[in-house]
Coordinates of C-alpha atoms (C1' of nucleotides) in Angstrom, one line a residue:
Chain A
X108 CA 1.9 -4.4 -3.5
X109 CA -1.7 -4.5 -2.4
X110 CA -4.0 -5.3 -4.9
X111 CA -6.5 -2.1 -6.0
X112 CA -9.4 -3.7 -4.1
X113 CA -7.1 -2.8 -1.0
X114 CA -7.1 1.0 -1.9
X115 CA -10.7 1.6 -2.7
X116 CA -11.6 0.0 0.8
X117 CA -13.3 3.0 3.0
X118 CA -10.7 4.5 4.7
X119 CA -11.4 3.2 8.3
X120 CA -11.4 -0.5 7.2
X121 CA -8.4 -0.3 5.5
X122 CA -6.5 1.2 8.4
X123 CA -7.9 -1.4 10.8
X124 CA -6.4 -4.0 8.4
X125 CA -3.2 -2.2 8.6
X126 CA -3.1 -1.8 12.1
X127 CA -3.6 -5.5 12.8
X128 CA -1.1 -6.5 10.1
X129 CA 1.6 -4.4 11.7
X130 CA 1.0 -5.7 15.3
X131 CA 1.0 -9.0 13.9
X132 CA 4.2 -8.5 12.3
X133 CA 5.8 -6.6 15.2
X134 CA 4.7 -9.4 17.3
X135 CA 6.1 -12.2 15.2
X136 CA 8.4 -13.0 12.6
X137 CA 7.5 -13.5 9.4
X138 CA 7.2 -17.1 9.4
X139 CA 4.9 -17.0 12.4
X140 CA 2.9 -14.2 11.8
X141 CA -0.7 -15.8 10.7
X142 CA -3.2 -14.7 8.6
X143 CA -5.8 -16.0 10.5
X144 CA -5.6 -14.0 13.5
X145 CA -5.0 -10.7 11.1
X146 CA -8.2 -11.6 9.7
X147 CA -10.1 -12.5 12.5
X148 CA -8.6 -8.9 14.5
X149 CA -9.9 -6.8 11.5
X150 CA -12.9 -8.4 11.4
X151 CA -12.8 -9.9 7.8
X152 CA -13.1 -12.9 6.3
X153 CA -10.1 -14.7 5.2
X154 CA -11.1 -14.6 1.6
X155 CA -11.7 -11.2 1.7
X156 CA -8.1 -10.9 2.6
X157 CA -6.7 -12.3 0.1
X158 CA -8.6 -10.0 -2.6
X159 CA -6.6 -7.6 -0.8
X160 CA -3.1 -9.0 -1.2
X161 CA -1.4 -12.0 -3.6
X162 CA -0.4 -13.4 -0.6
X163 CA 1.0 -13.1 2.8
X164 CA 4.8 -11.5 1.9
X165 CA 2.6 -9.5 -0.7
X166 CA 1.1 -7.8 3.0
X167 CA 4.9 -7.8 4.2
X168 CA 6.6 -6.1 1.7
X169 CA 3.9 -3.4 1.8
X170 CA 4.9 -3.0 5.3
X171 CA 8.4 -2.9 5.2
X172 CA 7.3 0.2 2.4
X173 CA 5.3 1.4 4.9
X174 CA 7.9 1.9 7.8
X175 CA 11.1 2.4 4.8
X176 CA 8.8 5.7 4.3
X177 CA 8.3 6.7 7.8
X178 CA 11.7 6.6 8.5
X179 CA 13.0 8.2 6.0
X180 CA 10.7 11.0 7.4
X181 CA 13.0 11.5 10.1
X182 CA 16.0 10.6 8.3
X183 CA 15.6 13.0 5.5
X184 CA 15.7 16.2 6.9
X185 CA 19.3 15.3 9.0
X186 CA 20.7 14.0 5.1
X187 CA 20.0 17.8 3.7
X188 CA 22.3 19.1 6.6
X189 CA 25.8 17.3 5.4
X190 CA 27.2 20.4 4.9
X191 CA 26.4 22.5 8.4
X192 CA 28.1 19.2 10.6
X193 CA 31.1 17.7 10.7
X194 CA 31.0 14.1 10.4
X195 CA 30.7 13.0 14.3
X196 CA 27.7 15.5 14.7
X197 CA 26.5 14.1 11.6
X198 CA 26.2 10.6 13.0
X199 CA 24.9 12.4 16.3
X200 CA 22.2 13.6 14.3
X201 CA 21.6 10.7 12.3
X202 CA 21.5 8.3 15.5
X203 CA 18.8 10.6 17.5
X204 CA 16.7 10.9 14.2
X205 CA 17.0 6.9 14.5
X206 CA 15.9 6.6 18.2
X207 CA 12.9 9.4 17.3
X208 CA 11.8 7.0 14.7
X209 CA 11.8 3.9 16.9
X210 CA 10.0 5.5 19.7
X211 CA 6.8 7.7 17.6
X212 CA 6.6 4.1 15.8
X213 CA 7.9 1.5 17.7
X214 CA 5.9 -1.6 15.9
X215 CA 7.6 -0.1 12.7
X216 CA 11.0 -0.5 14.3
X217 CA 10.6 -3.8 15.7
X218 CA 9.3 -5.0 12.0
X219 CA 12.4 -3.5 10.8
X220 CA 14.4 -5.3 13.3
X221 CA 13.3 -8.2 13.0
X222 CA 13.8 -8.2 9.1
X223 CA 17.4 -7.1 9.7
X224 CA 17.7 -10.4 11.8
X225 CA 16.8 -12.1 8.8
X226 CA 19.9 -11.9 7.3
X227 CA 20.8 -14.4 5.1
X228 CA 16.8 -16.1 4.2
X229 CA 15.5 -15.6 0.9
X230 CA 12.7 -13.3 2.0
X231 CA 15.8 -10.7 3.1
X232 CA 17.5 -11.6 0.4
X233 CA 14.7 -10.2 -2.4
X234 CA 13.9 -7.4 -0.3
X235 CA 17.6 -5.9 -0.3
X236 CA 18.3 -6.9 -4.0
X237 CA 14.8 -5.2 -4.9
X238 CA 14.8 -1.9 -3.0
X239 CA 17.9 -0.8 -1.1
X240 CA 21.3 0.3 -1.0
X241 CA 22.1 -1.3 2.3
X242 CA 23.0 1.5 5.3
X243 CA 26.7 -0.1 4.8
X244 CA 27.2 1.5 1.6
X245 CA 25.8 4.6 2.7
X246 CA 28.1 5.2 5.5
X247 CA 30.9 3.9 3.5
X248 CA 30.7 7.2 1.7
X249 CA 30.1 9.2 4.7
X250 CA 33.4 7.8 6.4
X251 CA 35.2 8.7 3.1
X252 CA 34.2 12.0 3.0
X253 CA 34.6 12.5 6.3
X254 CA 38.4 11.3 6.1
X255 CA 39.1 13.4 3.0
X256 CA 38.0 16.7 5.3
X257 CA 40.1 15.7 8.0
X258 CA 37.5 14.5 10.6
X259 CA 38.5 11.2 11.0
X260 CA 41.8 9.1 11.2
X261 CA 43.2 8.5 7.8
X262 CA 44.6 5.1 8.6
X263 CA 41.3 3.1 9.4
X264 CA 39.8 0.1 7.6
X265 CA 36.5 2.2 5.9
X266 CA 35.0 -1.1 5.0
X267 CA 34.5 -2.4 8.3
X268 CA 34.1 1.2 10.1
X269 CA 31.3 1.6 7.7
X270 CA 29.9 -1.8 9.1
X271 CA 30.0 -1.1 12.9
X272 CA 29.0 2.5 12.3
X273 CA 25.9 1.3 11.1
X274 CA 25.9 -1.6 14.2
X275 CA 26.8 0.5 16.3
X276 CA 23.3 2.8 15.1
X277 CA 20.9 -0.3 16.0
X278 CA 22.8 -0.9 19.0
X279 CA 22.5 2.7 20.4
X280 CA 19.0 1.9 20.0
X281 CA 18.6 -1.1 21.4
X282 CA 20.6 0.1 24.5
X283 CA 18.2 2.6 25.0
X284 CA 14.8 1.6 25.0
X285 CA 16.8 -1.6 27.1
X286 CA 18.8 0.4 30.1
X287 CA 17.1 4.1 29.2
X288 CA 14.2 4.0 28.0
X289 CA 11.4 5.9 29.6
X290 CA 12.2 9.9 29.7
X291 CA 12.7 10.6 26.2
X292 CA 14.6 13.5 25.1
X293 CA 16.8 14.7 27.7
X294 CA 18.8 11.6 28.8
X295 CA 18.5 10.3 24.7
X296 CA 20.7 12.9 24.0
X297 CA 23.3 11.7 26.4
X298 CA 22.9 8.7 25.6
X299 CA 23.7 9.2 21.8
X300 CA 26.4 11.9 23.0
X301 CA 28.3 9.4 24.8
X302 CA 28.3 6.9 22.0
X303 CA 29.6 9.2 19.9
X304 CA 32.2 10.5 21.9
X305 CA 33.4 7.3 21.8
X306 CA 33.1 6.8 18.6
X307 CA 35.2 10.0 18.4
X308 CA 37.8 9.0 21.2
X309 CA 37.9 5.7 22.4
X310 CA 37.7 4.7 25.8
X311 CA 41.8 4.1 26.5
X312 CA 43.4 6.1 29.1
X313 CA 45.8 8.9 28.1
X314 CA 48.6 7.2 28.9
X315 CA 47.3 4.2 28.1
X316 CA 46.7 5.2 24.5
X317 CA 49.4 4.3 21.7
X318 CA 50.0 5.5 18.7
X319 CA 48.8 3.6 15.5
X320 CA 50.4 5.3 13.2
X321 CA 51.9 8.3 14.0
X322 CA 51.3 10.1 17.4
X323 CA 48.3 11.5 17.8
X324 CA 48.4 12.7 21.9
X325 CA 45.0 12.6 21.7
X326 CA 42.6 14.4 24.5
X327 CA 43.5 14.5 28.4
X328 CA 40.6 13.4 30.3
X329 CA 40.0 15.3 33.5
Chain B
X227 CA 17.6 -32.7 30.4
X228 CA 17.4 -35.8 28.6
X229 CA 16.1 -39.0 30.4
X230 CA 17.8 -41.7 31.4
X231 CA 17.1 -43.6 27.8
X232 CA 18.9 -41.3 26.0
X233 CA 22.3 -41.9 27.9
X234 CA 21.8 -45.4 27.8
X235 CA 21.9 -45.2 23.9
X236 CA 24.7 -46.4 22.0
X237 CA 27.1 -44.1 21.4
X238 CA 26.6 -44.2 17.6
X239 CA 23.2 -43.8 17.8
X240 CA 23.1 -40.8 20.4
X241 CA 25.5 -38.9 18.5
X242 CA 23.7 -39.3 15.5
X243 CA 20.7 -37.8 17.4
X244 CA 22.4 -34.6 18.9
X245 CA 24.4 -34.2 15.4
X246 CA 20.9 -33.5 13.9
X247 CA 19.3 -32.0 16.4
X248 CA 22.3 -29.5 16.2
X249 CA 21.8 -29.5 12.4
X250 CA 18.0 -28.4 13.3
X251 CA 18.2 -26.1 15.7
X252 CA 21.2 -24.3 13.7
X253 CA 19.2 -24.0 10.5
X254 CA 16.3 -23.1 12.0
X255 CA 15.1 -20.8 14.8
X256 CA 13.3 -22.8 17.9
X257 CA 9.6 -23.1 16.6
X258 CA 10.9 -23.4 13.3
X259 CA 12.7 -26.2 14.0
X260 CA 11.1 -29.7 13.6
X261 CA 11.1 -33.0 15.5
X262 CA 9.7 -34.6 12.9
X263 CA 12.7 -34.1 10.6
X264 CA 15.3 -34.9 13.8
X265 CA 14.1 -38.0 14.0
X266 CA 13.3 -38.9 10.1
X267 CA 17.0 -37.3 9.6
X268 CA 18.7 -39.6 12.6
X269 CA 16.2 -42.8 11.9
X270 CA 14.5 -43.5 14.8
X271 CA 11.0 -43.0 15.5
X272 CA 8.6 -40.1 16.4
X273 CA 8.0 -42.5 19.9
X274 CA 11.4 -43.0 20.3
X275 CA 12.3 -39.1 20.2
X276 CA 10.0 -38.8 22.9
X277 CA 11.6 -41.5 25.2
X278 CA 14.8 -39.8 25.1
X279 CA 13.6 -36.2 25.5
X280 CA 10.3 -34.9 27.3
X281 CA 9.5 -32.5 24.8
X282 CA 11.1 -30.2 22.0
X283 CA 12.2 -27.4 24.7
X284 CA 13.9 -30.3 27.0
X285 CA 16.5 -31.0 24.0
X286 CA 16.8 -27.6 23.0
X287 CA 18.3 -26.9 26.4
X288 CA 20.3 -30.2 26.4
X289 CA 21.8 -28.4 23.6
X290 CA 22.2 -24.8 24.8
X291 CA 24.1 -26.9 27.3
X292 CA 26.5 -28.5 24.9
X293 CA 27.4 -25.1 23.1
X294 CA 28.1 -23.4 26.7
X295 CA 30.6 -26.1 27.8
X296 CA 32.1 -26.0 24.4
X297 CA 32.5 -22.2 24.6
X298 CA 33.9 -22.5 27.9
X299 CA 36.3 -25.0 26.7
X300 CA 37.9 -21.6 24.3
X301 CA 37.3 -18.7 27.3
X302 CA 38.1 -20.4 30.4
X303 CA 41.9 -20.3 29.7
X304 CA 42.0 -17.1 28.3
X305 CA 39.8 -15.9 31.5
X306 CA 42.7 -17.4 33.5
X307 CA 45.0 -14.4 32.4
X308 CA 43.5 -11.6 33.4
X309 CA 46.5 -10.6 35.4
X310 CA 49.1 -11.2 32.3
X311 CA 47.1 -8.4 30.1
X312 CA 46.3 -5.1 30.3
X313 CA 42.3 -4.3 29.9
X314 CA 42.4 -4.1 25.9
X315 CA 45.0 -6.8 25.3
X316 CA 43.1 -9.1 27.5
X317 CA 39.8 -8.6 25.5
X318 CA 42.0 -9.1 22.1
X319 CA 42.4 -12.6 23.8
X320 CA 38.5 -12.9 24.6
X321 CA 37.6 -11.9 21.0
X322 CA 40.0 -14.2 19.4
X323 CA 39.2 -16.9 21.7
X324 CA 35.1 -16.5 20.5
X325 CA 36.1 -16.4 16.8
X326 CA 37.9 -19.9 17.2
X327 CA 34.8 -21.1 19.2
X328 CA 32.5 -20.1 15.8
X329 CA 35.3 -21.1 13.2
X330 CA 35.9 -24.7 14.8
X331 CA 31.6 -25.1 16.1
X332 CA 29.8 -23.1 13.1
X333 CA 26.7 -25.1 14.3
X334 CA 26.9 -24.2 18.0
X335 CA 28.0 -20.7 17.2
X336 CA 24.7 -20.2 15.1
X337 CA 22.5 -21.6 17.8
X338 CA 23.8 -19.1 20.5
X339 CA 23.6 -16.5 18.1
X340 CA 19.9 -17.1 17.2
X341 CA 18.8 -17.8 20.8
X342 CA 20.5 -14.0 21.5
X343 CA 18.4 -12.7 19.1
X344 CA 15.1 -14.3 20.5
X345 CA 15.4 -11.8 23.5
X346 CA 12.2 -11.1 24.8
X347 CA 10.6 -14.4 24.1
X348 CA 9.6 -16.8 27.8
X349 CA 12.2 -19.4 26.0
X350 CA 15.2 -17.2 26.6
X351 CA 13.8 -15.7 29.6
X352 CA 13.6 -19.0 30.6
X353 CA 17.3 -20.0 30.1
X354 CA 18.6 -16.6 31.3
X355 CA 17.3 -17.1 34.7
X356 CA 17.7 -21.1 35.3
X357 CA 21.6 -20.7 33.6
X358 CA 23.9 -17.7 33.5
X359 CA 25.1 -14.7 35.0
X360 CA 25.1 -12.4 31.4
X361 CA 28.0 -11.6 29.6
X362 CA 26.9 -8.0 30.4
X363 CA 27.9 -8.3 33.9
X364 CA 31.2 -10.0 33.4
X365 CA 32.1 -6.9 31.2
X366 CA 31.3 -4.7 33.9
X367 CA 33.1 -6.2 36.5
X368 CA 36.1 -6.0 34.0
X369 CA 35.8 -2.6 33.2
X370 CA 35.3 -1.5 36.7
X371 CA 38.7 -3.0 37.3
X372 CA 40.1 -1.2 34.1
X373 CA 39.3 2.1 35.3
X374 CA 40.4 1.1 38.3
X375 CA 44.1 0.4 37.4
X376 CA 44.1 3.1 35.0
X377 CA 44.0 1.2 31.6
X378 CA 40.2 3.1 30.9
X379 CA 39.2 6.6 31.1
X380 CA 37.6 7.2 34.6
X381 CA 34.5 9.3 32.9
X382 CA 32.8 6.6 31.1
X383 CA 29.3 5.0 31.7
X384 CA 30.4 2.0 33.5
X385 CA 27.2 0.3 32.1
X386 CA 26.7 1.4 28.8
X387 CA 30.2 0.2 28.0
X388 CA 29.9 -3.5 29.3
X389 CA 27.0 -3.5 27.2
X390 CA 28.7 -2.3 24.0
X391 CA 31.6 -4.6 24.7
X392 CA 29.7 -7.3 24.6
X393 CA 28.1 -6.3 21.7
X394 CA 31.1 -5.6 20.1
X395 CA 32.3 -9.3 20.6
X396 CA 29.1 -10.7 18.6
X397 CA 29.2 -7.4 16.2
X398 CA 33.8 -8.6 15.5
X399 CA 32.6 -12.1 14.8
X400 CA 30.2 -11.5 12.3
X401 CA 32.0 -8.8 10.4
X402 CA 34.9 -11.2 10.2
X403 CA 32.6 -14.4 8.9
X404 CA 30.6 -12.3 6.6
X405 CA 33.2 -9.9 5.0
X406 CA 36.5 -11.5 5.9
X407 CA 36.0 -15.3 6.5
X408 CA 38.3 -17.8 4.5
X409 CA 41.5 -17.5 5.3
X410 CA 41.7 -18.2 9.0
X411 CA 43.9 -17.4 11.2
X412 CA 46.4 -14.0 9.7
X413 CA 43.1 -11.8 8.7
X414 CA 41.3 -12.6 12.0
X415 CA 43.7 -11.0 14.1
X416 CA 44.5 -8.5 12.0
X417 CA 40.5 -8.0 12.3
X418 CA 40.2 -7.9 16.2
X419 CA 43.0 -5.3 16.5
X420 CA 41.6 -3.6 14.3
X421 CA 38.5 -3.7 16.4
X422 CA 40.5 -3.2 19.7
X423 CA 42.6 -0.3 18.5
X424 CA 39.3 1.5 18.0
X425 CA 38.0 0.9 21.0
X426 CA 41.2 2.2 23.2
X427 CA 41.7 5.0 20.3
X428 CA 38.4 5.9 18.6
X429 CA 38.5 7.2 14.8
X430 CA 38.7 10.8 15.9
X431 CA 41.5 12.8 14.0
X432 CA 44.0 13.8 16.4
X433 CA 43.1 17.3 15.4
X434 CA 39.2 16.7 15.9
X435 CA 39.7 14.9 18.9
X436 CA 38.1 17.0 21.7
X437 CA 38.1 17.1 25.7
X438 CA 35.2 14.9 26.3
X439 CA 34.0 16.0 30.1
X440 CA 33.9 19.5 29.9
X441 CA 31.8 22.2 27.6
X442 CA 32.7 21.2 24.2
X443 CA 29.8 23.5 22.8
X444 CA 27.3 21.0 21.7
X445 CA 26.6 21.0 18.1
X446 CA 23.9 23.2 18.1
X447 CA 21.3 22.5 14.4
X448 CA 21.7 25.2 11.9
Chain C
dG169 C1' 9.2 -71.7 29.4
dA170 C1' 7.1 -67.7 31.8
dG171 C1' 7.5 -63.3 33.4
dT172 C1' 9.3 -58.8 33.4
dC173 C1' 11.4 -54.8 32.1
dA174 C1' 13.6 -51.3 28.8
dC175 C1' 13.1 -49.7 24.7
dA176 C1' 11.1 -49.2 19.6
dT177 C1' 7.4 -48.0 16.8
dG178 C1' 4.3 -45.5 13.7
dA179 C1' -0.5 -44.6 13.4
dC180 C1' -3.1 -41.3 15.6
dT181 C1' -4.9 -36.8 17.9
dA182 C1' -5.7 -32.1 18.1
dC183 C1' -4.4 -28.1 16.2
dC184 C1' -2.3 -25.0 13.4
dT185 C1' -0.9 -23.0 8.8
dG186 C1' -1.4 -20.3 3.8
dG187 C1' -4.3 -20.3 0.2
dT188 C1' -8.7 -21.5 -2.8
dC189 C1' -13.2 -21.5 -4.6
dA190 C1' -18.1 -21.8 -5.3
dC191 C1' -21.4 -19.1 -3.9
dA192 C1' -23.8 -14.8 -1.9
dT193 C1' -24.2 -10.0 -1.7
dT194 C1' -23.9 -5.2 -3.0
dC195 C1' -23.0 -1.6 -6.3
dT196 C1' -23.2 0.6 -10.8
dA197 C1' -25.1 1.5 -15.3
dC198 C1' -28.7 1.4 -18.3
Chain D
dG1410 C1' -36.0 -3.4 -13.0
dT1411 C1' -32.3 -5.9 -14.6
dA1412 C1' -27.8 -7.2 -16.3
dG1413 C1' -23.2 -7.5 -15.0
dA1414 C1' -19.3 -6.4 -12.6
dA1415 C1' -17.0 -5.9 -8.1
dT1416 C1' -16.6 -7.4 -3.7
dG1417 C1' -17.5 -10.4 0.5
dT1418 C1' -17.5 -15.0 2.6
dG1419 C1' -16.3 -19.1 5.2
dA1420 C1' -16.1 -24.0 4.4
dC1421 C1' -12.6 -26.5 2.6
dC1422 C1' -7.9 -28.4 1.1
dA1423 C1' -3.3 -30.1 1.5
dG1424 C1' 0.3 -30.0 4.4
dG1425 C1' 2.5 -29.1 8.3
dT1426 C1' 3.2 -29.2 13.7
dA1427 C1' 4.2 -31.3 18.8
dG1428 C1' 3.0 -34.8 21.4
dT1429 C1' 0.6 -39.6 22.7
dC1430 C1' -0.2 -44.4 23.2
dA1431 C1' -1.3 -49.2 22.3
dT1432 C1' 1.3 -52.6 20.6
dG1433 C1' 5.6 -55.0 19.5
dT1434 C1' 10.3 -56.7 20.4
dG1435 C1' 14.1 -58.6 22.4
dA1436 C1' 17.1 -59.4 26.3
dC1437 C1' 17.6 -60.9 30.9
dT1438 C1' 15.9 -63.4 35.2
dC1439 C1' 13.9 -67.1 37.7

DNA sequence: GAGTCACATGACTACCTGGTCACATTCTAC
DNA sequence: GTAGAATGTGACCAGGTAGTCATGTGACTC
């Protein structure tokens, strides 16, 4: 956490701080990211900064904070709604609330994406063990309850669904602002559709398709 | 490439060069990584590094070589199949074939994997345009012949599939080394058809599962 | 033995990094 | 005005980096 000298900063120089540090961290991982050039961008001197923050993963935690709250900004409002969606429209909901988030704060995404491809440092490491349940345990539950009503197949591995659910929500992503990108909402919501109804029913052929357990003569395509 | 020199080495010496610049570059991300430890690590000096390589990025794609032809050794004869499988059974073979390549060259594996994630930077730019068509548009090609003979459903996006294929291969391998791991050989396969049944199938429940083309009236927010 | 050529070497350069610290400045309270 | 606290500052430190280069070495040729 900043230190208290960083709050009682006029407003408008502590913003500009902010704004550089983000960039800087968007731009670059954390090991490359360099004070110097934050300092020099918002125009204060380096020991200045440092009556600002302990240090320089002091500044990153207090961005990862940051962008943890403004997502769950968008995520929040879609968690209140369990009840009024079954569990695909759920995810639908979930994954376009994701993609809203990336592209109103894109520098926050790409922070959080690069911290996710982190996995395994110690810097990841602390953050996870201090703050989070990780996304996999989230949708673990999801995928439970969702089997209990009825709205997914009883016979799946939940463990591993719940991991590639929560790929699979990055990945939407990432295919988007990749292949899509530009005209936001209209063709984002096919986009996320289409992921979902595969989620939902696969991409095998109707005659292709065999039963796992028991038969399940699943849809007939056009 | 590497210059002439560095072929000319003993063959003790060389491999003890490459085993630690593989070492490096697999513990460490590009600009992370550090000559000086390469060559404190394999005994030779600074001067000599630089008579067997131009420069940092010259050896880096010596070794991005080395991990393709290794790769290849695992998915070339699997790629010579394609008419003894149908669409998902051949890609059961592809994914097996790409957790052997990471279970038997960890090292390479890593490198590959952190060079896919440095999308965006000139480096993999760089080595995207001098080397390889993508695995995206290998996927596609396959899929396209899928529909084609009837193994796929005929109303998916061609595109956004090969992408999440490919995806899917990276997103299979990890799951298994992070969650499954150890015990080789029965849990992997048990893992990938796991993976491949949902992919042909989906996790719909046979009652939930709806026709995907036509009206299926949205899921309107409460 | 002299000359030449391929390779080996590590001190060196130029430049970066995160973090410190003695000092200067400004603000607040009396 | 003046004491004292809070804040601002940039030169500086120790330690890292990729890459260079003058010098050394040993083998092979004439």
């Amino acid at each position: 956490m900043p230190k208290e000298t960083f709050f009682n900063l006029p407003q408008e120089k502590r913003t500009a701080i902010r704004q550089e540090a983000i960039a800087e961290f968007a731009a670059h991982p954390f090991n490359q990211a360099s004070i110097n050039r934050i300092v020099a961008r918002s125009g204060i001197a380096k020991g200045s900064f440092y009556q600002y923050f302990a240090d320089k993963k002091d500044l990153f935690l207090y961005l990862m904070q940051l962008a943890g709250e403004k997502k769950l900004e968008y995520m929040a409002p879609v968690m209140q709604q369990t009840d009024q969606h079954d569990f695909f429209s759920l995810l639908r909901e979930l994954y376009v609330a994701g993609i809203r988030f990336a592209r109103k704060h894109p520098e926050f995404a790409e922070i959080s994406k690069r911290f996710m491809e982190s996995k395994g440092t110690p810097l990841y490491e602390e953050v996870i063990a201090n703050n989070m349940p990780t996304a996999y345990e989230f949708f673990e539950t999801l995928l439970q309850q969702a089997i209990d009503r009825g709205d997914v197949r009883a016979d799946i591995d939940v463990r591993m669904f719940a991991y590639l659910i929560a790929s699979l929500n990055t990945l939407v992503l990432e295919y988007y602002s990749e292949r899509v990108a530009q005209d936001y909402d209209e063709k984002m919501l096919t986009t996320v559709d289409k992921f979902i109804d595969f989620l939902r029913n696969g991409i095998g052929a109707p005659q292709a398709a065999m039963p796992p357990s028991q038969d399940r003569e699943s849809f007939t395509a056009a």
